[in-house]
Coordinates of C-alpha atoms in Angstrom, one line a residue:
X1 CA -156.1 -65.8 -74.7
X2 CA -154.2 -65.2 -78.0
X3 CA -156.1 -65.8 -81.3
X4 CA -155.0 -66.6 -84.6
X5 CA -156.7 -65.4 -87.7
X6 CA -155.9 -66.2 -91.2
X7 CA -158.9 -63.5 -92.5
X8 CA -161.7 -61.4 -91.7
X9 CA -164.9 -63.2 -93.0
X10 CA -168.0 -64.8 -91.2
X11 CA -167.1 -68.6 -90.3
X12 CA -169.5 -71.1 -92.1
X13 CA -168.3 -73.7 -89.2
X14 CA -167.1 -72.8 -85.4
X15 CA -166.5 -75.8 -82.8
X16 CA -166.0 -74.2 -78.9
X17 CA -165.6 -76.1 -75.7
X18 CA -163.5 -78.5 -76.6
X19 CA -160.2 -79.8 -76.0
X20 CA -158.6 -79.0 -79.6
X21 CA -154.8 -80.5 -80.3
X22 CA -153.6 -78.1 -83.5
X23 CA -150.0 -78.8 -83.4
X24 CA -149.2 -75.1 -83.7
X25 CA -146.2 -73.9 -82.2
X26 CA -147.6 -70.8 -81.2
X27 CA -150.9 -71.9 -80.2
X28 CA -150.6 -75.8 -79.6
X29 CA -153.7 -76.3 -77.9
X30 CA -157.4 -74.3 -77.6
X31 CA -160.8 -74.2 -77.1
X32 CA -162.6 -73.4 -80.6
X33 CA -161.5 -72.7 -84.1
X34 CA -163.2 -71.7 -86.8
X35 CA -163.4 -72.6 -90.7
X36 CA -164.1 -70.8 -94.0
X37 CA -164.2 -71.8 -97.3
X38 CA -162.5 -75.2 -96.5
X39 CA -159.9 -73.8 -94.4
X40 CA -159.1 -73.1 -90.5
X41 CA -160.1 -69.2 -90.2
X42 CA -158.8 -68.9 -86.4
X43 CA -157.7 -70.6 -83.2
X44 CA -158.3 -69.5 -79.7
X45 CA -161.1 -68.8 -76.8
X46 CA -164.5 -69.7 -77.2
X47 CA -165.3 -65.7 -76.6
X48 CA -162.7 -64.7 -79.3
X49 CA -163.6 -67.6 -81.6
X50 CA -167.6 -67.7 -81.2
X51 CA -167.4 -63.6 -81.7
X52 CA -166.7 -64.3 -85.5
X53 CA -170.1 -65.8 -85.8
X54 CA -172.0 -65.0 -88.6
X55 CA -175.8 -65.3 -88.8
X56 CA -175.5 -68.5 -91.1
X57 CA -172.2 -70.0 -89.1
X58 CA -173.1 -73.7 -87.6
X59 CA -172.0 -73.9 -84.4
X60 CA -171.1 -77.0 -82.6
X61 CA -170.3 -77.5 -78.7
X62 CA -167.9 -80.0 -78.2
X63 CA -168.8 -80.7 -74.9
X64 CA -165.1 -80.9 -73.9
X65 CA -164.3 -83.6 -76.0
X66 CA -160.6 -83.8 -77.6
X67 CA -160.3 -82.7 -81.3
X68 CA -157.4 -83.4 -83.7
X69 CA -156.5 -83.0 -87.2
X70 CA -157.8 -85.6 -89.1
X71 CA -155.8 -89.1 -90.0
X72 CA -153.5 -88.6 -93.3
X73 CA -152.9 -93.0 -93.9
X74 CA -149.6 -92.0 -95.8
X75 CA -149.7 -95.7 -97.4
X76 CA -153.4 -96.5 -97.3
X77 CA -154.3 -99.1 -100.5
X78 CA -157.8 -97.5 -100.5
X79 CA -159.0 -99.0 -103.8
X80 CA -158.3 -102.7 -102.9
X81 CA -160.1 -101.9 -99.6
X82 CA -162.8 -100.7 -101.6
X83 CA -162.5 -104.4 -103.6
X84 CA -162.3 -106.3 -100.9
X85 CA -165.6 -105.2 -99.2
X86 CA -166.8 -107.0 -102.3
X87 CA -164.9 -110.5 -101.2
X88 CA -165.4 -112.5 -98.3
X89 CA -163.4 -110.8 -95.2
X90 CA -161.2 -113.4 -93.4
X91 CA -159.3 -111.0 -91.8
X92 CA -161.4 -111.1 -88.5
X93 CA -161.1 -115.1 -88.6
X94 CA -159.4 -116.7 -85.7
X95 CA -159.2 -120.7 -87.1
X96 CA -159.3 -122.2 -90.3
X97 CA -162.4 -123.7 -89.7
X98 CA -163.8 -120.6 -89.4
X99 CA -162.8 -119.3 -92.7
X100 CA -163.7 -122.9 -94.7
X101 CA -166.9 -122.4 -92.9
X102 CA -167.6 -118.7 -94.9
X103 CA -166.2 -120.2 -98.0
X104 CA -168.9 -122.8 -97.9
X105 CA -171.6 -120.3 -97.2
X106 CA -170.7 -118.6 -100.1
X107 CA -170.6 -121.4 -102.6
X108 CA -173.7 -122.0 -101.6
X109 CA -174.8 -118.9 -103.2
X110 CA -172.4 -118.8 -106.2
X111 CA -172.6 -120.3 -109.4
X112 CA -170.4 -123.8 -110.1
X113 CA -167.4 -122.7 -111.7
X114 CA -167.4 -118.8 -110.5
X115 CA -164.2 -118.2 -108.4
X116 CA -164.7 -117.4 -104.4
X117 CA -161.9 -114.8 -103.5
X118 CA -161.4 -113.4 -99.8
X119 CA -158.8 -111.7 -98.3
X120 CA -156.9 -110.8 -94.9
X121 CA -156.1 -114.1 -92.8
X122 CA -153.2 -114.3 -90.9
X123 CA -152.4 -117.6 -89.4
X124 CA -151.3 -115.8 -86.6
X125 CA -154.7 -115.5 -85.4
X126 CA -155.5 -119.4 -86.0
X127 CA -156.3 -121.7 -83.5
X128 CA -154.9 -124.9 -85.3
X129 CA -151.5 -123.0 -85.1
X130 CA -150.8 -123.7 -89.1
X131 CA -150.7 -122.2 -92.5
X132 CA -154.5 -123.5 -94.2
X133 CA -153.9 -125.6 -97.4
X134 CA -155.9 -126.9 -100.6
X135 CA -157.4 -129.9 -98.2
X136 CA -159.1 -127.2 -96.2
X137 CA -160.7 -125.2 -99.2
X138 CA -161.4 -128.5 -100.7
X139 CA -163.8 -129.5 -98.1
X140 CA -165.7 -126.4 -98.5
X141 CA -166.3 -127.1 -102.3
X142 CA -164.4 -128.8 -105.1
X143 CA -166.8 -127.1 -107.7
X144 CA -165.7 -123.4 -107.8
X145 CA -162.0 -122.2 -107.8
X146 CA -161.1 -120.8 -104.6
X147 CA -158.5 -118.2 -103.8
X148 CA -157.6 -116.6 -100.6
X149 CA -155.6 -113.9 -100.6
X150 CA -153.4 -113.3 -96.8
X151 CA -153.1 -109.9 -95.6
X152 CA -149.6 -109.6 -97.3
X153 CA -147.9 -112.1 -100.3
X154 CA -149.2 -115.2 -99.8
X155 CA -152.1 -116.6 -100.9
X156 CA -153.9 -120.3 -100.4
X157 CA -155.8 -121.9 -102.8
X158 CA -157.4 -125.2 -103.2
X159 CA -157.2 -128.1 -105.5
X160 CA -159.6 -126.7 -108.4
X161 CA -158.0 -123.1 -108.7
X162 CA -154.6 -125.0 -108.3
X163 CA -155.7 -126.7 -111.5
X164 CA -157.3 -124.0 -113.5
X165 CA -153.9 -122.0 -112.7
X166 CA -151.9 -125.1 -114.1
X167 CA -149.9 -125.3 -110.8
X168 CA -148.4 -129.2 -111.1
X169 CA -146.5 -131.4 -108.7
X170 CA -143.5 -131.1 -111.6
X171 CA -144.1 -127.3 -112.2
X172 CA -140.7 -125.5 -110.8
X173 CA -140.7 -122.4 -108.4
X174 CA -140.9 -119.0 -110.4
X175 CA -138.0 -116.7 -109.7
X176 CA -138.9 -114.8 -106.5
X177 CA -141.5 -117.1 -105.9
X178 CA -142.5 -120.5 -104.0
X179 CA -145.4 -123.0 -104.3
X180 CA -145.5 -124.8 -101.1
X181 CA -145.3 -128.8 -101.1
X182 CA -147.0 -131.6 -99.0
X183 CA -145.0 -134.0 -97.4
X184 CA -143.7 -135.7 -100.7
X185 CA -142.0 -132.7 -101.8
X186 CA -143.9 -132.8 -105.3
X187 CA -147.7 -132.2 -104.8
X188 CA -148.6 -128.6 -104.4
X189 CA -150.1 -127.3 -101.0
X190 CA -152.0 -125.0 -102.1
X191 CA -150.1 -122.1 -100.0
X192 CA -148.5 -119.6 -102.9
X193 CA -145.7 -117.4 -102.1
X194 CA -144.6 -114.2 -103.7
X195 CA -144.3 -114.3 -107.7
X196 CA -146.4 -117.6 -107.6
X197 CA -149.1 -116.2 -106.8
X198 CA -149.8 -114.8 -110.4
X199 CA -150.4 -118.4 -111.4
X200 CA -153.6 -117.9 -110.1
X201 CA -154.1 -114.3 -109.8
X202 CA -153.5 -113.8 -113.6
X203 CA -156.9 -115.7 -113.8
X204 CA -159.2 -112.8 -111.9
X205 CA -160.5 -110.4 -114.2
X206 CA -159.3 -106.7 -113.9
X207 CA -162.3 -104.6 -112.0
X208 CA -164.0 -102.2 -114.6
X209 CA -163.6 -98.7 -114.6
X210 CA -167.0 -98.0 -112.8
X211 CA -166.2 -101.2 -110.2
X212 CA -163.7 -98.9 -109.2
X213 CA -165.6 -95.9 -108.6
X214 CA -167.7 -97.6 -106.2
X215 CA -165.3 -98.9 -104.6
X216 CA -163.2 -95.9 -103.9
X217 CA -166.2 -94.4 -102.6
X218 CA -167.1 -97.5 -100.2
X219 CA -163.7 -97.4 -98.5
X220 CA -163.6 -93.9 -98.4
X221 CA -167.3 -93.7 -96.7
X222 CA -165.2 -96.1 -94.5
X223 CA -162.3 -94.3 -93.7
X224 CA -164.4 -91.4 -92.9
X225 CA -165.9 -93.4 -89.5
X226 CA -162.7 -93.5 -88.0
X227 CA -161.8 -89.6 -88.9
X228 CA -159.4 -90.6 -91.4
X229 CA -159.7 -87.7 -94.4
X230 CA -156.9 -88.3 -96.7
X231 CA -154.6 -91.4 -97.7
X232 CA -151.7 -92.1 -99.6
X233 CA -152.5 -94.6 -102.5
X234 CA -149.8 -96.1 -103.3
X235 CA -148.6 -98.6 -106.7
X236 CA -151.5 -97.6 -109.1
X237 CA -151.6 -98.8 -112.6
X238 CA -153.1 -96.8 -115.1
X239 CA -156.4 -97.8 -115.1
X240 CA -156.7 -97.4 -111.3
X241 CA -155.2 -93.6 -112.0
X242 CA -157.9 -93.2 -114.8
X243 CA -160.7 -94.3 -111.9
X244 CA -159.7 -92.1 -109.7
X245 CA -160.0 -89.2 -111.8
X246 CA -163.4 -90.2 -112.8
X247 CA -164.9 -90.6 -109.5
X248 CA -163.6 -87.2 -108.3
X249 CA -165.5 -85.6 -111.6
X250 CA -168.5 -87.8 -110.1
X251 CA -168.3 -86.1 -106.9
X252 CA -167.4 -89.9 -105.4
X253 CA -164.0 -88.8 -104.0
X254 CA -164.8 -89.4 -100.1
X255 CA -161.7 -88.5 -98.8
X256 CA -158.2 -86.5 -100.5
X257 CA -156.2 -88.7 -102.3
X258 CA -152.5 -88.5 -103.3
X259 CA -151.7 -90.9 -106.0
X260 CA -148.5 -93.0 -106.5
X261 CA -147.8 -94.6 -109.6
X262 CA -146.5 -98.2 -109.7
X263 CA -142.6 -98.2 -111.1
X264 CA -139.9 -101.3 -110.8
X265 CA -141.0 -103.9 -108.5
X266 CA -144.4 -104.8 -109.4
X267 CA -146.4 -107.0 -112.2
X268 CA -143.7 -108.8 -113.6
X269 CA -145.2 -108.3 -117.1
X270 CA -144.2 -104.9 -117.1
X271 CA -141.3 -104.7 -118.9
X272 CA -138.9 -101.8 -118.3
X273 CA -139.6 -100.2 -121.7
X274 CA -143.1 -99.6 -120.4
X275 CA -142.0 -98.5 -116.7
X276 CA -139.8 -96.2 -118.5
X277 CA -142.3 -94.9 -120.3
X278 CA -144.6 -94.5 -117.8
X279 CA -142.0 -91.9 -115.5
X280 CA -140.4 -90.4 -118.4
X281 CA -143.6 -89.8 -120.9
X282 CA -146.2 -88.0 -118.9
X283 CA -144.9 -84.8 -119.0
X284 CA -145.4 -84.2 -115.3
X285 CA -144.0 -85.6 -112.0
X286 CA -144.4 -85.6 -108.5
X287 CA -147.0 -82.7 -107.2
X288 CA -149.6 -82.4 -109.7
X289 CA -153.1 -81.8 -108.9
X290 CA -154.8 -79.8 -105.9
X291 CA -156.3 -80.5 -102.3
X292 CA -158.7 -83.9 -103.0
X293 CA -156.3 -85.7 -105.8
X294 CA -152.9 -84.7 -106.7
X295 CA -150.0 -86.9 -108.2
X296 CA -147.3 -88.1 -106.0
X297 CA -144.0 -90.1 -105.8
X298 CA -143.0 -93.3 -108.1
X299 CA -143.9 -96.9 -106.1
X300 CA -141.2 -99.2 -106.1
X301 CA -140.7 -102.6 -104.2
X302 CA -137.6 -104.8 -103.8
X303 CA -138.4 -107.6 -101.5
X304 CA -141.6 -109.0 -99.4
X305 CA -142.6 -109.4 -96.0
X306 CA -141.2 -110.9 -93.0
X307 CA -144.0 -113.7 -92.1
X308 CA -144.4 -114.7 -95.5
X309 CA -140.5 -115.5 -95.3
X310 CA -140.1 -113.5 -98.5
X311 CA -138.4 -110.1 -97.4
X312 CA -134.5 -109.6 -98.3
X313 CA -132.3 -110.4 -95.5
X314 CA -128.7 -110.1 -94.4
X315 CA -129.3 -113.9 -92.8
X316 CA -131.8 -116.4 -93.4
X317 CA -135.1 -116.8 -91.4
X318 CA -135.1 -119.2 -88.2
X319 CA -135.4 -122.7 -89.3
X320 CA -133.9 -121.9 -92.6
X321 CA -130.9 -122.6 -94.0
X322 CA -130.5 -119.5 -96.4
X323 CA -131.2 -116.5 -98.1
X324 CA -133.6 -117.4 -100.7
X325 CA -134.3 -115.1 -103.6
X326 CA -138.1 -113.5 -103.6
X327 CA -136.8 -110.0 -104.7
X328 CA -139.2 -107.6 -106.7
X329 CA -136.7 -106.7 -109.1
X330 CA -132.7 -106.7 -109.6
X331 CA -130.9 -105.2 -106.6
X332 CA -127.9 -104.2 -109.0
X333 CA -130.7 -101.5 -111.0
X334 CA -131.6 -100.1 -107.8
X335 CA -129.1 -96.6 -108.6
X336 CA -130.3 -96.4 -112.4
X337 CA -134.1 -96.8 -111.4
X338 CA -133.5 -94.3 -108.4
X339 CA -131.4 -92.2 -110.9
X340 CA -133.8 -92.0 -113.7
X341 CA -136.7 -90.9 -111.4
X342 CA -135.2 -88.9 -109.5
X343 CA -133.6 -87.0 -112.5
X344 CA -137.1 -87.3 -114.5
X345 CA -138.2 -84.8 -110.9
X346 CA -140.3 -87.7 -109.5
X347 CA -140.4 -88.6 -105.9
X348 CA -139.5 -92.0 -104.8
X349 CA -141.0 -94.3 -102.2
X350 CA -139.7 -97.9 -102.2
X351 CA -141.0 -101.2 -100.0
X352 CA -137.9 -101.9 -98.0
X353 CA -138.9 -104.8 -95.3
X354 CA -135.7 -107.0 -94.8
X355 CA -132.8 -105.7 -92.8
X356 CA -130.6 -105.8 -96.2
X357 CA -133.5 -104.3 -98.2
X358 CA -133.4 -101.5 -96.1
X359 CA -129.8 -101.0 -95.8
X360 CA -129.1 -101.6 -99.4
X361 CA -131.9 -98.9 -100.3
X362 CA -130.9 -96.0 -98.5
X363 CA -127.0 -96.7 -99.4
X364 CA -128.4 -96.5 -103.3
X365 CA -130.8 -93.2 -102.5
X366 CA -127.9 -91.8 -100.6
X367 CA -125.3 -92.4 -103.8
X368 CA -127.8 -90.7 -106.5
X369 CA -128.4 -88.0 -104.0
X370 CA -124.8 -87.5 -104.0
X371 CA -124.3 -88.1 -107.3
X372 CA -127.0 -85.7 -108.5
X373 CA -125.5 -82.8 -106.2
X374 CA -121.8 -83.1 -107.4
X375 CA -122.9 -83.0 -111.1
X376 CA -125.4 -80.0 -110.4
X377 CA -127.7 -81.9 -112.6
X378 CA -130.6 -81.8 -109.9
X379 CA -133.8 -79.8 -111.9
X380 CA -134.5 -79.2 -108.1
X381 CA -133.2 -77.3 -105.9
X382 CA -130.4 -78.8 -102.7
X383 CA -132.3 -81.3 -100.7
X384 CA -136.0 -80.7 -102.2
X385 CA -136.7 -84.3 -102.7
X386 CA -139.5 -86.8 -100.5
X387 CA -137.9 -89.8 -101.2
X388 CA -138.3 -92.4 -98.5
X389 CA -138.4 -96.2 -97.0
X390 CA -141.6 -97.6 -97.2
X391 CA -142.0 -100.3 -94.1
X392 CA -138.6 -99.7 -92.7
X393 CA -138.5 -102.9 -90.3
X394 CA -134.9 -102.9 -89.8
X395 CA -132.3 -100.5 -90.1
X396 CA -128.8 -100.8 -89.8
X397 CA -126.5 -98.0 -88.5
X398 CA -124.6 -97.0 -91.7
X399 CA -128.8 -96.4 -93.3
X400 CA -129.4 -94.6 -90.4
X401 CA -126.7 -92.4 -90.8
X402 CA -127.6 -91.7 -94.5
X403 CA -131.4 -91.3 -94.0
X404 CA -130.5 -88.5 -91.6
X405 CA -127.5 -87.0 -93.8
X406 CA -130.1 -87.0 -97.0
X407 CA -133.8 -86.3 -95.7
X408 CA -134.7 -90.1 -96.1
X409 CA -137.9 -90.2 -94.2
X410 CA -139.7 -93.7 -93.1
X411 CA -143.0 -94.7 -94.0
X412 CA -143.7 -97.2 -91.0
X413 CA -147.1 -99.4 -90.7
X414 CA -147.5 -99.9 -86.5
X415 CA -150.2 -101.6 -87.3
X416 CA -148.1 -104.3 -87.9
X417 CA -147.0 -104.7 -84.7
X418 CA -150.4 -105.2 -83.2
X419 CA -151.7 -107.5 -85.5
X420 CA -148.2 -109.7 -86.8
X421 CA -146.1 -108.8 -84.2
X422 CA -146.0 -111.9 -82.3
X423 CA -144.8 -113.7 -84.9
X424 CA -141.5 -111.9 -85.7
X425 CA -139.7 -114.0 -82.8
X426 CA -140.6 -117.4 -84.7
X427 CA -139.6 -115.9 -87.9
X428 CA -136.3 -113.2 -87.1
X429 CA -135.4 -114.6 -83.8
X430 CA -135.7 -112.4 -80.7
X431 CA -132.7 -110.0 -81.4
X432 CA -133.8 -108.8 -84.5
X433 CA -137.4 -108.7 -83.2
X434 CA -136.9 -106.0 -80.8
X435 CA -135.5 -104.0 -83.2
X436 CA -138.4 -104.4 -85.4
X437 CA -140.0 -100.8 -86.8
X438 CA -137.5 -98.3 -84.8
X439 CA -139.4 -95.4 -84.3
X440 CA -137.6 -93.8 -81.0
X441 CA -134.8 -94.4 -82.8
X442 CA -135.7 -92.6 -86.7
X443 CA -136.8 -89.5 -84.4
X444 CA -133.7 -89.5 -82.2
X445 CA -131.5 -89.4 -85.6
X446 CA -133.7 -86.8 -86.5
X447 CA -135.0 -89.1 -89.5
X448 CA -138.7 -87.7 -90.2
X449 CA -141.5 -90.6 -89.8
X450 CA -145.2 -91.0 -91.1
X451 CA -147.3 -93.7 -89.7
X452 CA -149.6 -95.5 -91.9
X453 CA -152.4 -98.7 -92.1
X454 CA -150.9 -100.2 -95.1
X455 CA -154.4 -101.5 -95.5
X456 CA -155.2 -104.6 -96.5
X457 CA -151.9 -105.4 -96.0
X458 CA -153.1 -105.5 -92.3
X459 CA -156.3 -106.4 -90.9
X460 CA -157.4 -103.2 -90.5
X461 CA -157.0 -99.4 -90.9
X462 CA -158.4 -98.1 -87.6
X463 CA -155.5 -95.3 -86.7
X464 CA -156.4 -95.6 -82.9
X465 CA -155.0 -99.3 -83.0
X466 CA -151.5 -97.9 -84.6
X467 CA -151.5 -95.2 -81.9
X468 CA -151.7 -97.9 -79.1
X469 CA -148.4 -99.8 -80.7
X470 CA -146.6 -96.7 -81.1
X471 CA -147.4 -95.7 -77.4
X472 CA -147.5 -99.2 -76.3
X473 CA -145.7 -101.3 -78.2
X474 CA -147.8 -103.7 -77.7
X475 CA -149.4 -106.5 -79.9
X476 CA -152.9 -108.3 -79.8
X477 CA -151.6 -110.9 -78.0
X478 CA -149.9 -108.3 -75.2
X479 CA -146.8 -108.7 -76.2
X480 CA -144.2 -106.1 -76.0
X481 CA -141.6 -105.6 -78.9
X482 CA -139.0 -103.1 -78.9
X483 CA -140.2 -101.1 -75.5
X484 CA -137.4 -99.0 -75.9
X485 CA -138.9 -97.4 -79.2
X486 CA -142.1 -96.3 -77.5
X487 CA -142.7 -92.6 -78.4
X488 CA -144.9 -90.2 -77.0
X489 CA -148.6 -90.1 -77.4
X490 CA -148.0 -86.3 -79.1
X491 CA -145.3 -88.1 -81.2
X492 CA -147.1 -90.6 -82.7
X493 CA -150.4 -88.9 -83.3
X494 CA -148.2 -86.2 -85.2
X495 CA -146.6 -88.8 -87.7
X496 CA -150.4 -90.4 -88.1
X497 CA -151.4 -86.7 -88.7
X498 CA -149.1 -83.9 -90.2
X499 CA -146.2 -86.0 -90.6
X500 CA -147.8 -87.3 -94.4
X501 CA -148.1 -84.0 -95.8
X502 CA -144.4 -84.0 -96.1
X503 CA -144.4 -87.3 -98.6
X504 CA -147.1 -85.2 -100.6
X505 CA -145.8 -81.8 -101.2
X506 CA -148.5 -80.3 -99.0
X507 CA -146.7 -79.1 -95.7
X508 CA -147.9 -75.2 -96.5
X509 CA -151.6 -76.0 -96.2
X510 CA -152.1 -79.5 -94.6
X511 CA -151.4 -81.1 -91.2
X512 CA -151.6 -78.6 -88.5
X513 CA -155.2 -77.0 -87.4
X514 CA -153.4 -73.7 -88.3
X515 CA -155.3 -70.5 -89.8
X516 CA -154.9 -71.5 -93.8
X517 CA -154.6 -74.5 -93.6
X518 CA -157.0 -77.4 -94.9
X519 CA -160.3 -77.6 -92.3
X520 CA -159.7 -81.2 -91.8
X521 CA -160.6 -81.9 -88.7
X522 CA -161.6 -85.4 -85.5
X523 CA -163.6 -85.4 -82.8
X524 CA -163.1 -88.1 -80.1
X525 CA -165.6 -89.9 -77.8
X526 CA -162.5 -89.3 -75.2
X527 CA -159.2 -88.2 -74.7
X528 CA -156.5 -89.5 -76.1
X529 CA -154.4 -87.6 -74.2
X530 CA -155.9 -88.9 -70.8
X531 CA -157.5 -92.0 -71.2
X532 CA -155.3 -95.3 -69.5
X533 CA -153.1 -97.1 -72.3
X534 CA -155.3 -99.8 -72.7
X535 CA -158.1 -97.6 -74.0
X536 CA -156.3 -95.7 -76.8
X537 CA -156.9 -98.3 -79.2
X538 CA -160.8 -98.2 -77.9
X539 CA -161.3 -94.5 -79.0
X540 CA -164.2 -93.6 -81.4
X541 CA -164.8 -90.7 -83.6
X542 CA -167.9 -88.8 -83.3
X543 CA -167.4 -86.3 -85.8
X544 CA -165.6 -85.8 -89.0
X545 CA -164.8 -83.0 -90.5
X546 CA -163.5 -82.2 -94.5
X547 CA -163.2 -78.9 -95.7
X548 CA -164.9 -77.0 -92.6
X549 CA -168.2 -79.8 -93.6
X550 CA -169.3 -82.5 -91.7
X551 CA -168.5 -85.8 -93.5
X552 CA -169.6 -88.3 -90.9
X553 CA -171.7 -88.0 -87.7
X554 CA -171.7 -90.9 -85.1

C-alpha cells in the first residue's frame, strides 16, 4: 500500500491497526501513521508505518478502532466555559423546580448578600412549559441576589438582584433591550432581554487575571475528553487576550487557541473611539502568533437569537405584531465598520442570526469586497480574506449568491438544532423552520462551512451531538428540521474538523492527518462511519492526541 512521508527521522509516536480517516486526497483512509516533533511523519500500512520505529517510539494498537483528526470548535467561548464550571450548571435542568431547587442548595452555603450566578437553561427543556420569573428565585432565597444567565441573551433574575440593579416598574426598556412585565404591564418579571441584561450584569465583578488562567485550563482539560484540541475564541476583551497569553507562558494552554478580538456589537460602553483604536492601534492583524495561540479575525454582532425573540428579522416572530429593535449596533455602519477592518488587514466574523441579519451582512461584505477590488486599495492580495457569517440561520437567495461570488464562508452551531430546535416552529413558524441552518444548501453553492458548539451558548460542546444533527437533523426531542439539508457523515465531520483551519489562517499545516501537518489526532470507542444513526451522538473518545502526545486517556 502507498505511504506518505514528510521526513526521514525515528517516530516518537506510531498508531497501527486502526481504521484512520485523514482526509487526504491521495491517501483518504489507512492503517497507522506516525508523528514527530508534533507533526504527522507518514500515512500508510502497519508494515510500512511500524518499519519507521525507532527504539524510543511509543507504539499504540488501535485495535481497529476509527481515528480522526481532532475537533477544531471554530466558535468555542472556552473562557466563559471555564467560568461557568465555577457557577451553578442549569443547563442539564429539565423544570424550574429543578433549578430553584440548586439555587437554594447553594444559598445555603453562601454568604447573605453574595450574588448566586448559574448559567445554561433553556425553557425548552422545562416541564412547566414557561419562561421561570423573580417569584421562582424568590422562593429559593430573598437574601442573596440571584442571576441566571440562559444559554443565549436572556437572563432571569429575582426580586433582590432586580433591586440591587435598580430595574423599576417605571424604568423604560433600553434600546435593543426588553425587561419582561407581569400581568399589570409595570412590575418587572424578572426575565431580561438583550441590552437589559447589563442592568444586572454591570454588577458582577470582572474575573481576575489568574481566575482566568484557571479557567482556560479547566475547560480546556474538558474539551480534551471529547477529542476536541483546538477552538476558536471568539469576542475577547483585552484583559481576556492578556490571560490568555499568560497561561500559555504558564504552560496552562490545554488546547490551541485562535483569538478573536471583540469589535462593533458588543459592551455598549465601548465607544467607537476605543473600537477603533483597538483594530487600527495594534500594529498587527489577523494571523499573528504560531500553532497553540495565534490572533485571528475582528468579532462583530448585529442582532440576537431567535428564541430569545431578539434576532433581526425581515417579519416579526409568531404571536408578534412587529419587528422590534434589539440590534447590537447601527445596521447603516455596517460597510464603514466592515471597511475599516478589512482595509486595517483584519479578518471579519460577524453574528448574523435573523433572516435580515444575514442578508443584510453579506450584501455589505459583498459591497466592501467590491469596493476594495475596484479601487486596488486591498494590502492583500484578490480574494485572500476569511471573512464570514457567524450563525447563519437563514439565508436568502441574493446572500447566497454573494457568499459564493466573494468566499463568504458560514460559521454554523448544529448544536443548535439538537438542543433549541424544537422551538423554532413556535417562534419562526414552520416555513422558515425548515430552512433553519442550510448546510446542504451552503455546500451545493459551493459556500465553505465550519461547524462549531458555540458553547455556552448551547448546552454543551460535545462534537458527536453536532455530528448527529448534521447527519440527522434531528433534535432532542426527535424532531426533524430541514431533512433536506442533511449532509454526509464525511461532510460534516470535515467542517467540525479541517474546515476551521480556513477561518484561522492555518490550512498549510492544520486539518488533514497529512505528513506536515499538526499531529492532532481522536480515537473512537466505535465507528462513526458504521455505527446506526442513533449512536453517533453516543460515541466516546478514548484517546487524544496533541502534537504526536497523549493529552487524555479514557
Amino acid at each position: 500500500m502507498a505511504r506518505m512521508l514528510a521526513r526521514t527521522m525515528a517516530p516518537n509516536l506510531i498508531l497501527f491497526n486502526g481504521m484512520i480517516t485523514t482526509f487526504v486526497d491521495a491517501l483518504p483512509e489507512c492503517t497507522a501513521i506516525a508523528c514527530q516533533d508534533g507533526r504527522v511523519l507518514a500515512i500508510g500500512d502497519d508494515a510500512d508505518i511500524r518499519a519507521l520505529a525507532g527504539p524510543n517510539t511509543q507504539l499504540i494498537d488501535l485495535a481497529g478502532r476509527r481515528v480522526i483528526p481532532g475537533f477544531n470548535d471554530a466558535h468555542n467561548h472556552l473562557l466563559q466555559v471555564g467560568i461557568k464550571f465555577s457557577r451553578l450548571e442549569v443547563e442539564a435542568c429539565t423544570s424550574i423546580a429543578q433549578m430553584v431547587e440548586m439555587v437554594r442548595e447553594r444559598a445555603n452555603s453562601t454568604a447573605p448578600g453574595e450574588w448566586i450566578i448559574g448559567e445554561g437553561w433553556n425553557e425548552s427543556l422545562f416541564a412547566e412549559g414557561r419562561l421561570p420569573n423573580r417569584h421562582d428565585l424568590d422562593a429559593a432565597t430573598t437574601r442573596h441576589p440571584v442571576m441566571l444567565q440562559r444559554f443565549f441573551n436572556m437572563d432571569v433574575v429575582n426580586s433582590l438582584a432586580l433591586e440591587l440593579g435598580g430595574v423599576t416598574d417605571d424604568m423604560p426598556d433600553p434600546l435593543g433591550g426588553k425587561i419582561e412585565r407581569e400581568a399589570d404591564g409595570r412590575t418587572p418579571s424578572g426575565i431580561l432581554r438583550a441590552a437589559a441584561k447589563l442592568f444586572c450584569r454591570q454588577l458582577m465583578p470582572t474575573p481576575t487575571e489568574a481566575q482566568c488562567v484557571t479557567a482556560i485550563e479547566l475547560a480546556g482539560k474538558a474539551y480534551q475528553k471529547v477529542g476536541i484540541t483546538s477552538v476558536l475564541e471568539p469576542g475577547l476583551y483585552p484583559y481576556e487576550l492578556r490571560a490568555y497569553l499568560r497561561a500559555r507562558r504558564l504552560g496552562k494552554l490545554p488546547v490551541r487557541v485562535n483569538l478573536m478580538p471583540s469589535w462593533h456589537g458588543f459592551r455598549e460602553e465601548e465607544n467607537q473611539a476605543e473600537l477603533e483604536d483597538r483594530a487600527a492601534n495594534l500594529g498587527v492583524f489577523s494571523g499573528l502568533g504560531d500553532e497553540w495561540l495565534s490572533l485571528g479575525a475582528l468579532k462583530m454582532a448585529v442582532d440576537g437569537g431567535t428564541t430569545s425573540h431578539t434576532a433581526w428579522m425581515f417579519q416579526p416572530f409568531v404571536g408578534e405584531e412587529k419587528v422590534h429593535d434589539y440590534n447590537r449596533l447601527d445596521p447603516e455602519d455596517l460597510r464603514e465598520f466592515f471597511a475599516r477592518g478589512h482595509e486595517l488587514g483584519w479578518d471579519i466574523g460577524i453574528h448574523a442570526i435573523g433572516d435580515r441579519a444575514h442578508h443584510e451582512s453579506a450584501l455589505a461584505y459583498a459591497d466592501i469586497l467590491e469596493a476594495a477590488a475596484a479601487a486596488g486599495s486591498d494590502i492583500r492580495s484578490p480574494g485572500d480574506h476569511r471573512h464570514n457569517l457567524i450563525h447563519a440561520y437563514f439565508a436568502t437567495e441574493e446572500s447566497l449568491q454573494k457568499m459564493a461570488k466573494h468566499g463568504i464562508a458560514a460559521v454554523i452551531q448544529p448544536t443548535f438544532i439538537y438542543y433549541e430546535g424544537d422551538d423554532l416552529f413556535r417562534d419562526v413558524g414552520a416555513e422558515l423552520a425548515q430552512r433553519y441552518k442550510p448546510m446542504r444548501t451552503y455546500l451545493d453553492r459551493g459556500i465553505r462551512v465550519a461547524a462549531t458548539s458555540d458553547i455556552p451558548s448551547t448546552v454543551h460542546y460535545n462534537p458527536f451531538i453536532g455530528l448527529y444533527s448534521l447527519v440527522t437533523r434531528k433534535t432532542w426531542k426527535g424532531t426533524i428540521i430541514g431533512a433536506q439539508e442533511a449532509v454526509t457523515r464525511s461532510e460534516a465531520l470535515y467542517a467540525y474538523t479541517v474546515a476551521g483551519a480556513w477561518l484561522t489562517r492555518e490550512e498549510q499545516f492544520k486539518g488533514p492527518l497529512a505528513p506536515g501537518f499538526l499531529a492532532d489526532i481522536a480515537v473512537l470507542d466505535r465507528d462513526y462511519f458504521a455505527v446506526a444513526d442513533e449512536q453517533i451522538k453516543d460515541i466516546v473518545v478514548d484517546l487524544t492526541i496533541i502534537g504526536g502526545e497523549v493529552v487524555y486517556s479514557r
